[in-house]
C-alpha positions as a printed NumPy array, in Angstrom:
array([[  0.   ,   0.   ,   0.   ],
       [  1.481,   3.334,  -1.081],
       [  0.286,   6.566,   0.507],
       [ -1.234,   9.172,  -1.763],
       [ -1.081,  11.923,   0.885],
       [  0.837,  12.742,   4.056],
       [ -2.4  ,  13.747,   5.793],
       [ -3.228,  10.169,   6.821],
       [ -0.079,   9.85 ,   8.938],
       [ -0.535,  13.303,  10.451],
       [ -4.128,  12.501,  11.457],
       [ -3.022,   9.228,  13.057],
       [ -0.43 ,  11.178,  15.047],
       [ -3.108,  13.698,  16.042],
       [ -5.327,  10.903,  17.359],
       [ -2.373,   9.42 ,  19.272],
       [ -1.886,  12.776,  21.002],
       [ -5.586,  13.321,  21.676],
       [ -5.784,   9.92 ,  23.333],
       [ -3.062,  11.156,  25.696],
       [ -4.905,  14.382,  26.581],
       [ -2.81 ,  16.631,  24.324],
       [ -5.573,  18.878,  23.01 ],
       [ -3.468,  21.57 ,  21.297],
       [ -1.547,  19.994,  18.439],
       [  0.79 ,  21.381,  15.752],
       [  2.433,  18.861,  13.399],
       [  4.398,  18.852,  10.15 ],
       [  6.076,  16.229,   8.   ],
       [  8.184,  15.992,   4.855],
       [  8.135,  12.843,   2.758],
       [  7.078,  11.11 ,  -0.426],
       [  3.585,  10.499,  -1.69 ],
       [  2.747,   8.211,  -4.61 ],
       [  0.191,   9.171,  -7.245],
       [ -1.007,   7.383, -10.387],
       [  0.69 ,   8.558, -13.576],
       [ -0.383,   7.661, -17.097],
       [  3.189,   7.492, -18.38 ],
       [  5.06 ,   5.755, -15.557],
       [  2.242,   4.076, -13.647],
       [  3.254,   5.571, -10.323],
       [  4.956,   8.882,  -9.615],
       [  6.814,   9.859,  -6.449],
       [  6.335,  13.42 ,  -5.227],
       [  8.229,  15.045,  -2.357],
       [  5.695,  16.869,  -0.182],
       [  5.632,  19.127,   2.859],
       [  2.464,  18.816,   4.953],
       [  1.16 ,  20.074,   8.265],
       [ -1.789,  20.016,  10.648],
       [ -3.145,  22.297,  13.371],
       [ -5.855,  21.475,  15.9  ],
       [ -7.288,  22.871,  19.113],
       [ -6.836,  26.254,  20.748],
       [ -5.173,  29.089,  18.853],
       [ -2.811,  29.756,  21.773],
       [ -2.026,  28.278,  25.148],
       [ -4.216,  29.401,  28.058],
       [ -3.256,  32.841,  29.312],
       [ -4.724,  35.922,  30.95 ],
       [ -4.219,  38.432,  28.095],
       [ -6.373,  36.838,  25.373],
       [ -9.631,  34.923,  25.351],
       [ -9.34 ,  31.294,  24.37 ],
       [-10.528,  30.433,  20.857],
       [-10.208,  27.558,  18.422],
       [ -7.895,  27.783,  15.431],
       [ -9.474,  28.755,  12.132],
       [ -8.567,  28.879,   8.451],
       [ -6.865,  32.25 ,   8.801],
       [ -4.493,  30.897,  11.449],
       [ -3.463,  28.215,   8.954],
       [ -3.172,  30.777,   6.171],
       [ -1.037,  33.03 ,   8.358],
       [  1.345,  30.157,   9.136],
       [  1.68 ,  29.318,   5.445],
       [  2.206,  32.931,   4.409],
       [  4.994,  33.238,   6.988],
       [  6.556,  30.099,   5.492],
       [  6.218,  31.424,   1.93 ],
       [  7.742,  34.747,   2.951],
       [ 10.983,  32.936,   3.855],
       [ 11.442,  32.284,   0.141],
       [  9.998,  35.637,  -0.989],
       [  7.06 ,  33.717,  -2.47 ],
       [  4.187,  35.188,  -0.437],
       [  3.17 ,  37.792,  -3.005],
       [  3.63 ,  35.326,  -5.888],
       [  1.262,  32.627,  -4.599],
       [ -2.443,  32.847,  -5.406],
       [ -5.052,  31.321,  -3.083],
       [ -7.854,  30.006,  -5.294],
       [-11.266,  28.922,  -4.067],
       [-11.546,  25.252,  -5.062],
       [-12.869,  21.899,  -3.838],
       [-10.876,  18.85 ,  -2.742],
       [-12.527,  15.496,  -1.859],
       [-10.817,  15.382,   1.564],
       [-11.586,  18.995,   2.497],
       [-14.676,  20.939,   3.519],
       [-16.092,  22.438,   0.29 ],
       [-16.544,  25.864,   1.909],
       [-13.162,  26.024,   3.664],
       [-10.538,  24.907,   1.164],
       [ -8.099,  26.56 ,  -1.202],
       [ -5.722,  25.57 ,  -3.98 ],
       [ -2.378,  27.376,  -3.866],
       [ -0.927,  28.315,  -7.247],
       [  2.498,  29.7  ,  -8.13 ],
       [  1.972,  31.019, -11.622],
       [  0.745,  28.027, -13.631],
       [  2.12 ,  25.496, -11.116],
       [ -0.067,  23.935,  -8.443],
       [  1.777,  24.39 ,  -5.157],
       [ -0.709,  22.457,  -3.042],
       [ -3.861,  22.572,  -0.912],
       [ -4.993,  23.953,   2.428],
       [ -8.251,  23.771,   4.36 ],
       [-10.283,  22.015,   7.009],
       [-10.894,  18.267,   6.93 ],
       [-14.243,  17.272,   5.399],
       [-17.004,  16.838,   8.051],
       [-17.696,  13.276,   6.857],
       [-14.052,  12.331,   7.472],
       [-14.071,  14.124,  10.8  ],
       [-17.074,  12.037,  11.843],
       [-15.724,   8.75 ,  10.442],
       [-12.402,   9.244,  12.243],
       [-14.152,  10.269,  15.486],
       [-12.279,  13.548,  15.761],
       [-13.555,  15.989,  18.43 ],
       [-13.31 ,  19.148,  16.337],
       [-12.122,  20.76 ,  13.131],
       [ -8.714,  19.708,  11.809],
       [ -6.86 ,  22.17 ,   9.553],
       [ -4.329,  20.712,   7.126],
       [ -2.07 ,  21.7  ,   4.25 ],
       [  0.082,  19.793,   1.766],
       [  2.569,  21.49 ,  -0.572],
       [  4.952,  20.321,  -3.289],
       [  8.354,  20.519,  -1.663],
       [ 10.371,  21.301,  -4.804],
       [  8.132,  24.225,  -5.735],
       [  8.133,  25.468,  -2.148],
       [ 11.941,  25.519,  -2.144],
       [ 12.04 ,  27.895,  -5.112],
       [ 13.087,  31.303,  -3.918],
       [ 14.162,  34.663,  -5.203],
       [ 17.583,  35.895,  -4.13 ],
       [ 17.187,  39.08 ,  -2.023],
       [ 18.458,  42.195,  -3.761],
       [ 19.343,  45.572,  -2.342],
       [ 16.826,  48.286,  -3.06 ],
       [ 17.349,  51.828,  -1.794],
       [ 14.648,  53.335,   0.398],
       [ 12.841,  56.106,  -1.434],
       [ 13.291,  59.591,   0.014],
       [  9.884,  60.621,  -1.313],
       [  6.769,  60.409,   0.882],
       [  4.425,  57.423,   1.073],
       [  0.771,  57.967,   0.221],
       [ -1.847,  55.627,   1.726],
       [ -5.346,  55.221,   0.361],
       [ -8.004,  52.976,   1.919],
       [-10.93 ,  51.752,  -0.193],
       [-14.075,  50.078,   1.143],
       [-15.506,  47.905,  -1.629],
       [-18.802,  46.035,  -1.984],
       [-17.815,  42.59 ,  -3.219],
       [-19.996,  39.587,  -4.083],
       [-19.241,  36.419,  -2.105],
       [-18.368,  34.676,  -5.371],
       [-15.281,  36.909,  -5.741],
       [-12.245,  36.004,  -3.658],
       [ -9.922,  38.555,  -2.079],
       [ -7.095,  37.11 ,  -4.199],
       [ -9.037,  37.89 ,  -7.394],
       [ -9.792,  41.372,  -6.098],
       [ -6.131,  42.156,  -5.322],
       [ -4.927,  40.65 ,  -8.607],
       [ -7.318,  42.943, -10.459],
       [ -6.055,  45.997,  -8.55 ],
       [ -2.428,  45.091,  -9.372],
       [ -3.208,  44.426, -13.03 ],
       [ -1.339,  46.972, -15.176],
       [ -0.57 ,  48.958, -12.025],
       [  2.189,  51.594, -12.183],
       [  5.511,  50.907, -10.469],
       [  4.634,  53.274,  -7.631],
       [  2.058,  50.807,  -6.244],
       [  4.12 ,  49.264,  -3.432],
       [  1.425,  47.337,  -1.528],
       [ -2.198,  46.288,  -1.933],
       [ -3.597,  44.347,   1.032],
       [ -6.951,  43.489,   2.595],
       [ -7.205,  44.77 ,   6.169],
       [-10.907,  44.396,   7.014],
       [-13.955,  42.349,   5.978],
       [-17.442,  43.312,   7.19 ],
       [-20.825,  41.654,   6.765],
       [-23.983,  42.972,   8.369],
       [-26.137,  46.071,   8.444],
       [-25.783,  48.19 ,   5.354],
       [-24.225,  45.399,   3.296],
       [-26.423,  43.401,   0.859],
       [-26.899,  39.671,   1.405],
       [-24.347,  37.463,  -0.386],
       [-21.878,  40.353,  -0.347],
       [-19.162,  41.712,   1.903],
       [-17.546,  45.062,   2.492],
       [-13.831,  44.468,   1.93 ],
       [-11.417,  47.238,   2.877],
       [ -8.083,  47.322,   1.073],
       [ -4.992,  49.378,   1.844],
       [ -2.96 ,  50.865,  -1.008],
       [  0.589,  52.096,  -0.383],
       [  1.915,  54.356,  -3.135],
       [  5.468,  55.695,  -3.437],
       [  7.759,  56.685,  -6.281],
       [ 11.559,  56.512,  -6.268],
       [ 12.06 ,  59.547,  -8.472],
       [  9.511,  62.151,  -7.413],
       [  6.71 ,  63.122,  -5.067],
       [  3.409,  61.75 ,  -6.29 ],
       [  0.67 ,  64.255,  -6.971],
       [ -3.065,  63.895,  -6.418],
       [ -3.549,  63.514, -10.174],
       [ -1.23 ,  60.454, -10.204],
       [ -3.09 ,  58.843,  -7.328],
       [ -6.582,  59.622,  -8.63 ],
       [ -5.754,  58.346, -12.13 ],
       [ -4.504,  55.02 , -10.785],
       [ -7.391,  54.53 ,  -8.339],
       [-10.056,  55.438, -10.914],
       [ -8.552,  52.98 , -13.404],
       [ -8.459,  50.233, -10.758],
       [-12.072,  50.879,  -9.733],
       [-13.165,  50.758, -13.372],
       [-11.446,  47.361, -13.855],
       [-12.992,  46.016, -10.637],
       [-16.451,  47.094, -11.729],
       [-16.04 ,  45.782, -15.274],
       [-14.654,  42.367, -14.259],
       [-16.563,  41.67 , -11.038],
       [-19.269,  44.315, -10.578],
       [-17.406,  45.678,  -7.522],
       [-18.322,  49.184,  -6.386],
       [-17.194,  51.59 ,  -3.679],
       [-19.157,  51.3  ,  -0.462],
       [-20.741,  54.662,   0.312]])
């Protein structure tokens, strides 16, 4: 019997720990998985996988106890990707995997290459394996993960930074990754950062939509940006967002 995923071993190790009253578990493993291949019959793939379960942090007085969620897993993976300067290159795509919950799973892509998967174990598997809560897992192709850009010196600009925050009404069918990719599309070199910093659902926001706030950091190396530069870029980005996804500014 050849394993097709490292998750099976990680889940067995989780159960071993749970049976010994270890309720906060963080695990990772590197190793080979074996997948069917039309040309060779069976292909070996070096993988890097991990699992988190239980409380987000150990019991303490400063923070209320809470269970881990998808964004804890995503934060761990983004910190890992940042070690190889890959964080901004990897796209998190909404997708379904037979072992993962259909509403809490993502495919990670590096350009046209599939880097791997992340999400919460499917409820049917959770029940069949008699697990006492949600199990968050990831599995990444090790060779792709080890790709990295060599750091290069870049002088700090002496010209001021301009920050603009936009609150956007976004349909639930549009992911934040798609939104940010659209903003960065054909963006001028002075766009330094585009990040989501808040998501709101509730009063004033239509059903099946969210108010997503993004932060734009703008800075040029050669000159001080004027209001015309900023307004031209933002108006063009808003037009693309509306054309591609029907996204509008929240008023």
